[in-house]
Amino acid sequence: MAKIPTPASDAATPPAGGPGPARRDLTDAPLIAAAHGRTPSRRPVWFMRQAGRSLPEYRRVREGIGMLESCFTPDLACEITLQPVRRHDVDAAVLFSDIVVPLKAAGVDLDIVAGRGPVMAEAVRTRAGVDALPRLLAEQVGPVAETIRLLVGELGRVPLVGFAGAPFTLASYLVEGGPSRNHEHTKALMYGEPDTWHALMGLLTDNTVTFLRAQIAAGVDAVQLFDSWAGALSLADYREYVKPHSERVFAEVAGAGIPRIHFGVGTGELLAEMADAGADVVGVDWRVPLDDAARRIGGGQAVQGNLDPAVLFADAPTVRRKAVEVIDAGERAVRAGAASHIFNLGHGVLPDTDPDMLTRLVEWVHEY
Amino acid sequence: MAKIPTPASDAATPPAGGPGPARRDLTDAPLIAAAHGRTPSRRPVWFMRQAGRSLPEYRRVREGIGMLESCFTPDLACEITLQPVRRHDVDAAVLFSDIVVPLKAAGVDLDIVAGRGPVMAEAVRTRAGVDALPRLLAEQVGPVAETIRLLVGELGRVPLVGFAGAPFTLASYLVEGGPSRNHEHTKALMYGEPDTWHALMGLLTDNTVTFLRAQIAAGVDAVQLFDSWAGALSLADYREYVKPHSERVFAEVAGAGIPRIHFGVGTGELLAEMADAGADVVGVDWRVPLDDAARRIGGGQAVQGNLDPAVLFADAPTVRRKAVEVIDAGERAVRAGAASHIFNLGHGVLPDTDPDMLTRLVEWVHEY
């Protein structure tokens, strides 16, 4: 079912730092057409984390520059975002950023530690800690908006996907104080102090909306909400403690009329709810075949995915064969009611991936 | 559907180091009764990784002694296995060991590195590497058999659960050279060189069977096959590359007539296949409610699980409430066709868990 873009006043506010450019009319770009349920001129393909460590030119420009510093340096973030577009002929650029960027911009004391991930100076586990968290102002992400304006000027007909971490995933980083395998403090807070939990999620939802609206005002053509850790939750807990907040994020950026993508890893049990939270496109990891995913979602939305990023470490014929399996499952997904299929990996590009294999994969997807 | 234990010649071979004791008749022990589909005298409960870092008495006896050394020191491994039984009134002891113990015993050069896990001196990624892997002889796990004989003498009426890592999980450690989040080299080998893959899995299956038969001969009352990483696979890949091997493990220890438990994390998509591989009991993580799990499995087998170990970090009323939810789901599972419910966590006890909370949890499960 096609969704008709409608102009929205909430996305018309220019970000701090000057008015954004008028949004490019990319109605016919394959990614945008597919996301809106129309037939694309070719099968769209892009990769989560396509801008990053798999590319030697990325490692070169990042030398001696911290991750967060890179995200807040428009020239550099623009260059890094463009690198995979030049190389791979992908159907979208994805903004080079990190899910903790809006936290950092708002003033939370954190750093991204190489080999570990985002680490907070202080874990947030009490009501007082939640109440002390800062509210994000659009002007605090001015450098991100500036990066987007630069990109819009460079990208020609290639759409730009903006993104944000979902409230649950951000909450886990704040409550655990860093990356966590088991999310034990997050869950203890969620179950034991639901009022504090929902206050935390409410604030993170506000900040996420502010961040996405700033990206939209600056010119992104689609947004993806990454709920990286949602797969750690049962369906009942996702419904009670998480979904209402992610749903509000999607509702508050709906007016822009641009495609909204929702993705998490290990979310086979949650797909119907993640779709129902208001996404136009549901990202699926490699554990669930796309046609199964379409049946769980119930039709009407596009599916995105889901080649296992580990497959790219095999030989070329194997990669091609597994990619064809994904494309075939994507076609069955459309027959099962999905609005369309956007080819992607089932998770981000792994750092040691051979970038030439990614280039060939894009060719195969486009030729098939 | 009750499964009737039958005597088996393959388990009657005494392990190296002397004949094992006659197996204790624990027909009426709650765990054994439930696993065989009979009504237990009380709801059985035990915890994966109940012997370990959550207990101060464990940290005391392990001081200055490496993990592998502990596993191969019968007096110490026996003491560690007994500690949680003394403390918590659980319905089973679980052998203190590690899934890489049979690899180490066979002569693979590896160590368990604190904070990281098992690390191999050399990753195995070629046919030559696979062909050079050693075959396990029962006498090489003599210290484990001796630990079990000591435990059988100490445990009275409490059953002892033996265990082994499943072939896929062991293969991942060998191919990656250590713990891995993405299993990229494992999958590359699996997809790219299926003959080498199946040769590797065949050898690991043989070694796992040898290891479990040695445990059975020494007197364990049930065995659990841990496929910790199976949840990283799609259903189709699990069926093609993994299930036939785990199925052979279960078939080759079936003759002993003791309950066989099959468990992995994040295996919601795989439950029916993991049950079909030949287990009497299917372990379920916290992502799938037990009654859903019973429907996926199709009935006739017991379900084990599945309180989220992170819940134990919440306050006591919350832990109790969530435990009751699991018990209620377990009762619905039985109505949906499961042979019975064995209470457990949905994964191993987390190291920082308050052991008193575990003790109280056992009381609540028994009282309910």
XYZ file of C-alpha atoms in Angstrom:
736
model
C 0.000 0.000 0.000
C 1.551 3.278 -1.055
C 1.866 6.021 1.513
C 1.404 9.495 0.087
C 3.884 12.055 1.356
C 2.210 15.087 2.858
C 3.912 18.368 3.635
C 4.318 19.015 7.328
C 4.688 22.188 9.279
C 6.751 20.527 11.997
C 9.527 19.690 9.586
C 9.505 23.119 7.983
C 11.343 24.819 10.842
C 14.868 25.522 9.654
C 17.586 24.340 12.015
C 19.822 26.768 13.826
C 22.569 27.997 11.541
C 20.418 29.118 8.653
C 17.539 27.823 6.563
C 17.873 24.385 5.043
C 17.699 23.889 1.312
C 14.347 22.899 -0.159
C 14.111 19.106 -0.016
C 15.232 17.556 -3.291
C 12.430 15.917 -5.250
C 13.613 12.310 -5.267
C 10.210 10.733 -5.794
C 11.668 8.470 -8.458
C 14.856 7.500 -6.648
C 14.658 3.702 -6.218
C 14.916 3.800 -2.426
C 12.191 6.401 -2.030
C 9.889 4.790 -4.571
C 10.254 1.384 -2.903
C 9.817 2.783 0.606
C 6.569 4.383 -0.503
C 5.335 1.160 -2.058
C 5.839 2.171 -5.682
C 7.788 0.090 -8.212
C 11.407 1.276 -8.254
C 13.387 1.646 -11.503
C 15.908 -0.799 -10.043
C 16.096 -2.879 -6.854
C 17.391 -0.432 -4.219
C 20.348 -1.492 -2.119
C 22.334 0.215 0.626
C 24.222 -1.046 3.654
C 23.992 -0.157 7.291
C 27.426 1.084 8.401
C 28.542 1.323 4.745
C 30.523 4.409 5.751
C 33.148 3.107 8.090
C 36.053 0.864 8.870
C 35.661 -1.495 5.912
C 36.947 1.315 3.642
C 40.680 2.157 3.531
C 39.839 5.751 2.521
C 37.762 5.967 5.722
C 40.597 4.733 7.911
C 42.841 7.285 6.203
C 40.676 10.355 6.861
C 39.881 9.241 10.430
C 43.555 8.857 11.404
C 44.135 10.628 14.713
C 40.579 11.972 14.875
C 38.160 10.615 17.487
C 34.794 9.166 16.500
C 32.727 11.896 18.158
C 34.948 14.658 16.838
C 34.424 13.215 13.335
C 30.655 13.262 13.773
C 30.709 16.947 14.765
C 33.067 18.041 11.940
C 30.823 18.726 8.908
C 33.501 18.567 6.171
C 34.830 15.278 7.471
C 31.434 13.693 8.203
C 30.304 14.723 4.711
C 33.387 13.163 3.085
C 32.970 9.922 5.054
C 29.281 9.710 4.131
C 30.152 10.153 0.440
C 32.935 7.533 0.328
C 30.761 4.414 -0.005
C 28.454 6.176 -2.476
C 31.440 6.819 -4.766
C 32.705 3.285 -4.415
C 29.665 1.042 -4.420
C 26.926 2.718 -6.511
C 24.531 2.205 -3.593
C 21.037 3.680 -3.767
C 21.384 5.718 -0.588
C 23.931 7.537 1.462
C 23.579 7.059 5.201
C 24.611 9.931 7.388
C 27.897 9.234 9.184
C 26.999 9.664 12.835
C 26.588 7.655 16.004
C 23.545 6.950 18.116
C 25.058 8.771 21.102
C 25.583 12.016 19.112
C 22.389 13.683 20.437
C 23.317 12.739 24.027
C 26.777 14.217 23.592
C 25.369 17.311 21.897
C 22.941 17.865 24.768
C 25.824 17.805 27.232
C 25.937 14.246 28.585
C 29.502 13.428 29.621
C 30.459 10.441 27.446
C 33.092 9.235 25.031
C 33.326 6.558 22.358
C 36.165 4.245 23.329
C 37.812 2.324 20.461
C 37.078 -1.403 20.696
C 34.464 -0.895 23.383
C 31.863 1.651 22.274
C 30.126 4.569 24.007
C 31.060 4.920 27.682
C 29.251 7.314 30.054
C 31.116 9.205 32.785
C 28.223 8.313 35.074
C 25.523 5.648 34.808
C 21.944 6.932 35.219
C 19.993 4.658 37.563
C 17.884 6.912 39.801
C 15.043 9.371 39.444
C 17.421 12.195 40.321
C 19.788 11.027 37.607
C 16.969 10.994 35.077
C 15.754 14.422 36.146
C 19.259 15.815 35.725
C 19.561 14.631 32.109
C 19.697 17.504 29.638
C 17.083 18.232 27.016
C 18.477 18.517 23.474
C 18.123 21.838 21.650
C 18.137 21.796 17.849
C 21.036 24.263 17.699
C 23.219 21.790 19.634
C 23.199 19.487 16.628
C 23.996 22.357 14.261
C 27.129 20.582 12.942
C 25.017 17.563 11.984
C 22.560 19.816 10.157
C 25.498 21.482 8.420
C 26.852 18.058 7.375
C 23.460 17.250 5.870
C 23.326 20.552 3.977
C 26.769 19.843 2.520
C 25.664 16.358 1.540
C 22.467 17.523 -0.097
C 24.653 19.741 -2.293
C 26.938 16.842 -3.233
C 24.672 13.834 -3.599
C 22.869 14.653 -6.820
C 20.041 12.119 -7.178
C 21.153 9.827 -4.342
C 18.881 9.976 -1.281
C 20.350 10.617 2.145
C 19.180 8.450 5.058
C 19.359 10.167 8.419
C 19.173 8.197 11.622
C 18.830 8.130 15.373
C 19.118 5.529 18.094
C 15.761 4.499 19.535
C 14.934 5.483 23.118
C 15.395 1.956 24.520
C 18.869 1.553 23.062
C 19.915 4.997 24.300
C 18.432 4.209 27.714
C 20.479 1.032 27.929
C 23.719 2.934 27.267
C 22.812 5.499 29.928
C 21.661 3.029 32.589
C 24.454 0.494 32.069
C 27.045 3.237 31.642
C 28.264 1.647 28.395
C 27.677 -1.304 26.062
C 26.131 -4.276 27.835
C 25.470 -7.829 26.864
C 22.748 -8.488 29.411
C 21.187 -5.062 30.126
C 20.693 -6.096 33.752
C 20.599 -2.614 35.266
C 18.334 -1.371 32.487
C 15.873 -4.175 33.067
C 16.069 -3.823 36.847
C 15.077 -0.154 36.483
C 12.385 -0.931 33.929
C 10.749 -3.634 36.055
C 11.449 -2.190 39.483
C 10.798 1.535 38.942
C 8.460 1.864 35.978
C 7.756 5.565 36.663
C 11.433 6.446 36.542
C 11.793 4.261 33.477
C 9.028 5.985 31.575
C 10.348 9.430 32.601
C 13.746 8.450 31.164
C 12.198 7.087 27.975
C 10.027 10.177 27.635
C 13.020 12.494 27.773
C 14.983 10.349 25.312
C 11.973 10.339 23.007
C 11.843 14.152 23.112
C 15.555 14.337 22.313
C 15.262 11.807 19.505
C 12.393 13.759 17.956
C 14.385 16.996 18.178
C 17.379 15.296 16.571
C 15.393 13.723 13.735
C 13.475 16.937 13.044
C 16.756 18.814 12.780
C 17.962 16.236 10.255
C 14.702 16.441 8.331
C 14.775 20.235 8.266
C 18.332 20.110 6.939
C 17.293 17.865 4.088
C 17.506 14.107 4.753
C 15.259 12.038 2.499
C 14.457 9.183 4.894
C 15.125 8.398 8.538
C 16.004 5.144 10.237
C 15.397 4.501 13.921
C 17.950 1.977 15.201
C 16.788 -0.009 18.200
C 19.971 -2.050 18.328
C 19.192 -3.722 21.653
C 15.412 -4.201 21.431
C 15.999 -7.880 20.644
C 17.015 -8.383 24.281
C 13.372 -7.923 25.312
C 10.397 -10.247 25.356
C 7.362 -9.225 23.340
C 5.356 -8.368 26.459
C 8.117 -6.138 27.814
C 8.664 -4.467 24.448
C 4.962 -3.625 24.306
C 4.793 -2.254 27.826
C 8.094 -0.457 28.293
C 9.375 0.498 24.851
C 6.874 0.567 22.034
C 4.821 3.579 23.219
C 7.959 5.713 23.104
C 9.220 4.561 19.708
C 5.675 5.004 18.445
C 5.761 8.635 19.541
C 9.054 9.175 17.711
C 7.494 7.936 14.479
C 4.300 9.921 15.013
C 6.162 13.156 15.660
C 8.182 12.928 12.451
C 5.329 11.565 10.322
C 4.381 14.994 9.047
C 7.551 15.273 6.966
C 6.205 12.618 4.627
C 9.601 10.987 4.178
C 10.085 7.232 4.651
C 10.624 6.094 8.215
C 12.602 2.871 8.724
C 12.614 0.828 11.962
C 15.373 -1.681 12.635
C 16.716 -3.862 15.418
C 18.777 -7.060 15.680
C 17.340 -10.355 16.897
C 13.836 -8.933 16.764
C 12.028 -11.866 15.156
C 9.548 -11.961 18.047
C 8.953 -8.192 17.854
C 8.534 -7.545 14.124
C 4.776 -7.016 14.179
C 5.048 -4.514 17.036
C 8.014 -2.714 15.507
C 6.046 -2.357 12.280
C 2.980 -1.240 14.190
C 5.011 1.473 15.935
C 4.579 3.502 12.747
C 7.376 2.630 10.344
C 7.008 2.678 6.563
C 9.865 0.194 6.240
C 10.777 -2.589 8.672
C 14.395 -3.725 8.772
C 14.847 -7.456 9.358
C 17.963 -9.262 10.529
C 19.137 -12.475 8.808
C 17.445 -14.822 11.275
C 13.986 -14.425 9.764
C 13.423 -14.934 6.015
C 11.899 -11.804 4.462
C 8.687 -13.562 3.454
C 8.192 -14.822 7.019
C 8.864 -11.283 8.188
C 6.226 -9.924 5.792
C 3.678 -12.374 7.168
C 4.502 -11.380 10.759
C 4.237 -7.698 9.878
C 0.910 -8.226 8.188
C 1.460 -6.414 4.919
C 1.409 -2.842 3.717
C 4.911 -1.913 4.799
C 8.178 -2.433 2.946
C 10.782 -4.870 4.258
C 14.496 -4.084 4.321
C 17.343 -6.587 4.614
C 18.685 -9.126 5.241
C 21.885 -10.743 4.014
C 23.938 -11.943 6.989
C 26.970 -9.599 7.060
C 29.118 -12.632 7.932
C 28.317 -14.113 4.497
C 30.579 -11.454 2.937
C 33.571 -13.339 4.358
C 32.875 -16.292 2.047
C 33.961 -16.626 -1.613
C 32.218 -14.621 -4.354
C 29.997 -17.434 -5.717
C 28.734 -18.105 -2.184
C 28.016 -14.415 -1.570
C 26.145 -14.212 -4.860
C 24.122 -17.370 -4.122
C 23.145 -16.112 -0.646
C 22.249 -12.686 -2.083
C 19.970 -14.361 -4.619
C 18.273 -16.246 -1.771
C 17.573 -12.891 -0.104
C 16.233 -11.373 -3.333
C 13.988 -14.391 -3.897
C 12.692 -14.177 -0.336
C 12.123 -10.447 -0.928
C 9.985 -11.258 -3.967
C 8.012 -13.784 -1.930
C 7.639 -11.081 0.754
C 6.010 -8.783 -1.796
C 3.672 -11.589 -2.863
C 2.903 -12.070 0.865
C 1.840 -8.430 1.162
C 4.986 -6.372 1.728
C 4.888 -3.017 -0.061
C 8.357 -3.667 -1.521
C 11.844 -4.920 -0.717
C 14.913 -2.770 -0.073
C 18.083 -4.863 -0.168
C 20.422 -4.407 2.788
C 22.448 -6.523 5.159
C 20.803 -8.026 8.221
C 23.042 -5.834 10.417
C 25.871 -3.338 9.881
C 28.900 -3.976 7.641
C 31.557 -5.762 9.731
C 34.844 -3.830 10.030
C 37.000 -6.470 8.282
C 34.702 -6.837 5.288
C 36.417 -6.688 1.878
C 34.967 -3.523 0.315
C 35.321 -4.975 -3.202
C 32.886 -7.706 -2.194
C 30.375 -4.993 -1.249
C 30.822 -3.335 -4.644
C 30.210 -6.645 -6.426
C 27.205 -7.356 -4.227
C 25.616 -4.063 -5.296
C 26.202 -5.004 -8.959
C 24.608 -8.418 -8.469
C 21.569 -6.950 -6.744
C 21.119 -4.408 -9.524
C 21.617 -6.929 -12.336
C 19.380 -9.681 -10.971
C 4.194 -38.076 26.840
C 6.415 -39.968 29.260
C 9.618 -41.403 27.923
C 10.514 -44.754 29.518
C 14.188 -45.129 30.389
C 15.744 -48.211 28.831
C 19.076 -49.724 29.817
C 21.774 -49.232 27.231
C 24.914 -51.115 26.472
C 26.731 -48.056 25.126
C 26.597 -46.305 28.476
C 27.635 -49.375 30.424
C 31.306 -49.077 29.520
C 33.143 -47.859 32.619
C 35.378 -44.853 32.033
C 39.140 -45.099 32.288
C 40.234 -45.000 35.905
C 37.960 -47.712 37.238
C 34.334 -48.759 37.102
C 31.702 -46.128 37.817
C 29.237 -46.593 40.637
C 25.862 -48.054 39.774
C 23.596 -45.164 38.755
C 21.517 -43.947 41.684
C 17.831 -44.675 41.348
C 16.447 -41.132 41.301
C 13.217 -41.953 39.485
C 11.287 -39.868 41.995
C 13.641 -36.890 42.132
C 11.582 -33.899 40.910
C 13.928 -33.051 38.017
C 14.031 -36.618 36.704
C 10.298 -37.170 37.125
C 9.498 -33.926 35.300
C 12.006 -34.581 32.532
C 10.373 -37.960 31.926
C 6.924 -36.413 31.824
C 5.767 -37.663 35.212
C 4.299 -35.404 37.907
C 7.106 -34.273 40.222
C 6.670 -34.077 44.014
C 7.581 -30.398 43.750
C 8.286 -28.008 40.888
C 11.942 -28.651 40.000
C 14.278 -25.683 39.772
C 17.985 -25.340 39.020
C 20.071 -22.624 37.424
C 22.490 -22.725 34.550
C 25.884 -21.502 35.851
C 24.617 -21.795 39.463
C 28.145 -22.894 40.406
C 30.278 -19.873 39.755
C 31.124 -16.264 40.301
C 27.874 -15.237 41.974
C 28.975 -17.178 45.091
C 31.608 -15.725 47.463
C 32.611 -19.260 48.512
C 33.319 -19.980 44.830
C 35.508 -16.924 44.428
C 37.363 -17.997 47.578
C 38.210 -21.539 46.448
C 39.105 -20.394 42.915
C 41.606 -17.774 44.121
C 44.849 -18.168 42.192
C 43.608 -21.251 40.306
C 42.847 -21.044 36.586
C 39.470 -22.014 35.178
C 40.742 -25.029 33.236
C 42.912 -26.209 36.110
C 39.797 -26.088 38.322
C 37.836 -28.204 35.846
C 40.557 -30.874 35.826
C 40.980 -30.973 39.644
C 38.341 -33.417 40.945
C 38.278 -32.333 44.608
C 37.918 -28.683 43.659
C 35.404 -29.222 40.838
C 33.356 -31.405 43.202
C 33.378 -28.735 45.918
C 32.373 -25.999 43.448
C 29.546 -28.145 42.067
C 28.234 -28.747 45.610
C 28.320 -25.091 46.740
C 25.026 -23.943 45.152
C 23.283 -27.169 46.183
C 24.141 -26.452 49.828
C 23.049 -22.834 49.535
C 19.968 -22.809 47.378
C 18.128 -26.136 47.849
C 18.051 -26.514 44.066
C 16.733 -29.718 42.518
C 19.891 -30.480 40.586
C 23.625 -30.039 40.755
C 25.240 -29.113 37.455
C 28.740 -30.338 36.873
C 31.293 -27.526 37.139
C 33.060 -27.639 33.806
C 33.455 -25.641 30.621
C 32.440 -26.394 27.081
C 36.068 -26.364 25.900
C 37.118 -29.028 28.465
C 36.929 -31.919 25.937
C 38.962 -29.909 23.391
C 41.629 -29.172 25.997
C 41.599 -32.786 27.185
C 42.100 -34.029 23.620
C 45.172 -31.826 23.264
C 43.942 -28.659 21.519
C 46.180 -25.751 22.544
C 43.806 -23.285 24.216
C 43.310 -21.297 27.386
C 40.394 -19.609 29.123
C 41.287 -15.930 29.477
C 39.544 -14.057 32.316
C 37.094 -11.476 30.961
C 37.365 -12.832 27.434
C 36.669 -16.571 27.366
C 38.284 -19.524 25.590
C 41.108 -18.519 23.251
C 42.745 -20.973 20.818
C 46.474 -20.840 20.061
C 45.545 -21.328 16.404
C 42.267 -20.828 14.563
C 41.109 -23.812 12.477
C 39.966 -22.657 9.030
C 41.279 -25.183 6.522
C 40.792 -28.842 5.696
C 44.340 -29.530 6.900
C 43.536 -27.795 10.181
C 40.423 -29.905 10.613
C 42.277 -33.122 9.758
C 44.926 -32.284 12.352
C 42.381 -31.922 15.178
C 42.731 -34.631 17.827
C 40.107 -37.238 18.589
C 39.104 -37.380 22.275
C 39.778 -40.589 24.204
C 37.630 -41.319 27.259
C 40.692 -41.635 29.513
C 41.657 -38.034 28.687
C 38.614 -36.830 30.629
C 39.403 -39.132 33.550
C 39.500 -36.186 36.020
C 35.968 -35.208 34.979
C 34.773 -38.791 35.501
C 36.496 -38.783 38.888
C 34.739 -35.500 39.797
C 31.420 -37.114 38.931
C 32.172 -40.200 41.036
C 33.005 -37.964 43.999
C 29.780 -36.016 43.445
C 27.621 -39.131 43.214
C 28.972 -40.068 46.639
C 28.111 -36.646 48.088
C 24.839 -35.648 46.490
C 22.423 -37.994 48.225
C 19.087 -37.683 46.405
C 20.030 -34.637 44.299
C 20.487 -35.444 40.593
C 23.655 -34.404 38.801
C 23.349 -32.765 35.376
C 26.328 -33.350 33.117
C 26.905 -31.231 30.062
C 28.759 -30.595 26.852
C 28.983 -27.815 24.317
C 27.196 -28.635 21.071
C 29.291 -29.171 17.930
C 28.337 -25.811 16.353
C 29.351 -23.800 19.392
C 32.649 -25.675 19.693
C 33.233 -25.209 15.962
C 32.737 -21.464 16.304
C 35.393 -21.242 19.041
C 37.822 -23.250 16.927
C 37.210 -21.425 13.639
C 37.119 -17.920 15.119
C 39.992 -18.687 17.483
C 37.967 -17.395 20.442
C 34.618 -15.856 21.383
C 32.978 -14.044 18.489
C 29.982 -11.808 18.155
C 29.446 -12.337 14.466
C 30.886 -15.783 13.710
C 32.036 -14.526 10.310
C 34.839 -17.025 9.743
C 32.650 -19.878 10.962
C 29.896 -18.952 8.542
C 32.345 -18.352 5.696
C 33.672 -21.903 6.162
C 30.183 -23.345 6.550
C 28.853 -21.716 3.377
C 32.032 -21.749 1.326
C 33.487 -25.194 2.132
C 30.631 -27.394 3.261
C 32.723 -30.600 3.048
C 35.347 -29.201 5.403
C 32.573 -27.889 7.623
C 30.852 -31.239 7.934
C 34.186 -32.975 8.552
C 34.839 -30.558 11.419
C 31.341 -31.011 12.818
C 31.638 -34.790 12.487
C 34.829 -34.862 14.524
C 33.376 -32.549 17.184
C 30.281 -34.732 17.340
C 32.439 -37.806 17.944
C 34.322 -35.998 20.712
C 31.100 -34.730 22.294
C 29.650 -38.241 22.309
C 32.830 -39.612 23.907
C 32.719 -36.867 26.538
C 29.035 -37.348 27.374
C 29.343 -41.149 27.489
C 32.239 -40.803 29.935
C 30.043 -38.580 32.113
C 27.139 -41.005 31.867
C 29.315 -43.984 32.722
C 30.620 -42.105 35.762
C 27.092 -41.509 37.005
C 25.444 -38.266 35.824
C 21.649 -38.386 35.945
C 20.869 -36.099 33.004
C 22.866 -34.347 30.287
C 22.467 -30.915 28.761
C 23.817 -30.003 25.336
C 24.608 -26.266 25.264
C 24.456 -24.759 21.801
C 25.252 -21.276 23.079
C 25.705 -19.734 19.622
C 23.040 -21.566 17.587
C 20.838 -18.488 17.793
C 23.202 -16.750 15.361
C 21.891 -18.997 12.568
C 18.821 -18.853 10.383
C 16.478 -21.830 10.515
C 17.525 -23.042 7.049
C 21.210 -22.925 7.971
C 20.601 -24.619 11.313
C 18.812 -27.446 9.511
C 21.481 -27.913 6.881
C 24.728 -27.343 8.729
C 24.106 -28.049 12.407
C 21.073 -30.128 13.270
C 22.258 -33.461 11.774
C 25.286 -33.358 14.061
C 23.468 -32.416 17.262
C 20.904 -35.069 16.353
C 23.666 -37.678 16.260
C 24.901 -36.574 19.693
C 21.437 -37.143 21.144
C 20.982 -40.461 19.316
C 24.309 -41.802 20.496
C 23.565 -41.127 24.170
C 19.890 -42.128 23.989
C 20.587 -45.657 25.174
C 21.456 -44.469 28.674
C 17.810 -43.634 29.259
C 18.638 -40.459 31.188
C 17.016 -37.109 30.330
C 18.688 -35.171 27.535
C 18.291 -31.386 27.603
C 18.951 -29.092 24.606
C 19.524 -25.372 25.117
C 20.634 -22.320 23.209
C 20.162 -18.539 23.508
C 18.102 -16.504 21.049
C 16.773 -19.677 19.475
C 13.100 -18.727 19.147
C 13.213 -19.480 15.415
C 14.918 -22.850 15.991
C 12.942 -24.367 18.882
C 11.042 -26.941 16.825
C 14.255 -28.170 15.194
C 16.193 -28.199 18.455
C 13.417 -30.288 20.005
C 13.312 -32.552 16.974
C 17.055 -33.166 17.289
C 16.174 -35.678 19.990
C 15.969 -33.873 23.319
C 13.640 -34.892 26.145
C 13.732 -31.342 27.512
C 14.034 -28.115 25.511
C 15.600 -25.119 27.230
C 14.036 -21.788 26.269
C 15.497 -18.320 26.728
C 13.395 -15.444 28.096
C 12.422 -14.064 24.702
C 9.734 -16.667 24.046
C 7.006 -17.358 26.624
C 7.023 -21.028 27.642
C 3.537 -21.687 26.283
C 4.531 -20.250 22.892
C 7.632 -22.428 23.062
C 5.502 -25.506 23.768
C 3.360 -24.756 20.717
C 6.437 -24.335 18.522
C 7.908 -27.584 19.822
C 4.687 -29.418 19.189
C 4.203 -31.198 22.488
C 5.539 -34.319 24.158
C 8.771 -32.826 25.449
C 9.365 -30.908 28.666
C 10.256 -27.208 28.590
C 12.939 -25.673 30.792
C 13.346 -22.016 31.653
C 13.034 -19.101 31.388
C 13.294 -16.215 33.850
C 15.492 -13.479 32.383
C 18.684 -13.567 34.517
C 18.712 -9.757 34.411
C 15.448 -9.733 36.415
C 17.435 -10.868 39.475
C 18.940 -7.360 39.633
C 15.512 -5.890 40.499
C 13.917 -5.758 43.971
C 12.489 -8.899 45.597
C 8.784 -8.236 44.855
C 9.642 -7.706 41.180
C 11.681 -10.915 41.030
C 8.831 -12.821 42.644
C 6.246 -11.348 40.276
C 8.325 -12.188 37.207
C 8.968 -15.711 38.547
C 5.223 -16.214 38.952
C 4.738 -15.114 35.335
C 7.193 -17.840 34.284
C 5.446 -20.464 36.430
C 2.063 -19.481 34.993
C 3.426 -19.664 31.451
C 4.902 -23.065 32.362
C 1.460 -24.281 33.411
C -0.016 -23.000 30.160
C 2.834 -24.807 28.369
C 1.750 -28.087 29.953
C -1.845 -27.440 28.897
C -0.486 -26.721 25.410
C 1.146 -30.155 25.315
C 4.515 -29.860 27.047
C 5.383 -32.944 29.094
C 6.239 -30.731 32.089
C 8.053 -27.582 33.158
C 11.468 -27.383 34.819
C 12.087 -23.914 36.251
C 15.395 -22.326 35.297
C 16.710 -19.005 34.116
C 16.601 -18.135 30.419
C 20.419 -18.126 30.373
C 23.222 -18.593 32.910
C 23.401 -16.802 36.276
C 25.130 -13.429 35.738
C 28.359 -13.021 37.748
C 27.142 -10.046 39.828
C 23.872 -11.688 40.855
C 23.058 -11.515 44.583
C 23.145 -15.174 45.669
C 20.536 -14.544 48.379
C 18.091 -13.581 45.651
C 18.688 -16.970 44.028
C 17.995 -18.719 47.325
C 14.734 -16.812 47.739
C 13.776 -17.526 44.147
C 14.116 -21.267 44.778
C 11.868 -20.924 47.842
C 9.231 -19.033 45.856
C 9.249 -21.601 43.058
C 8.875 -24.441 45.559
C 6.128 -22.718 47.560
C 4.002 -21.549 44.647
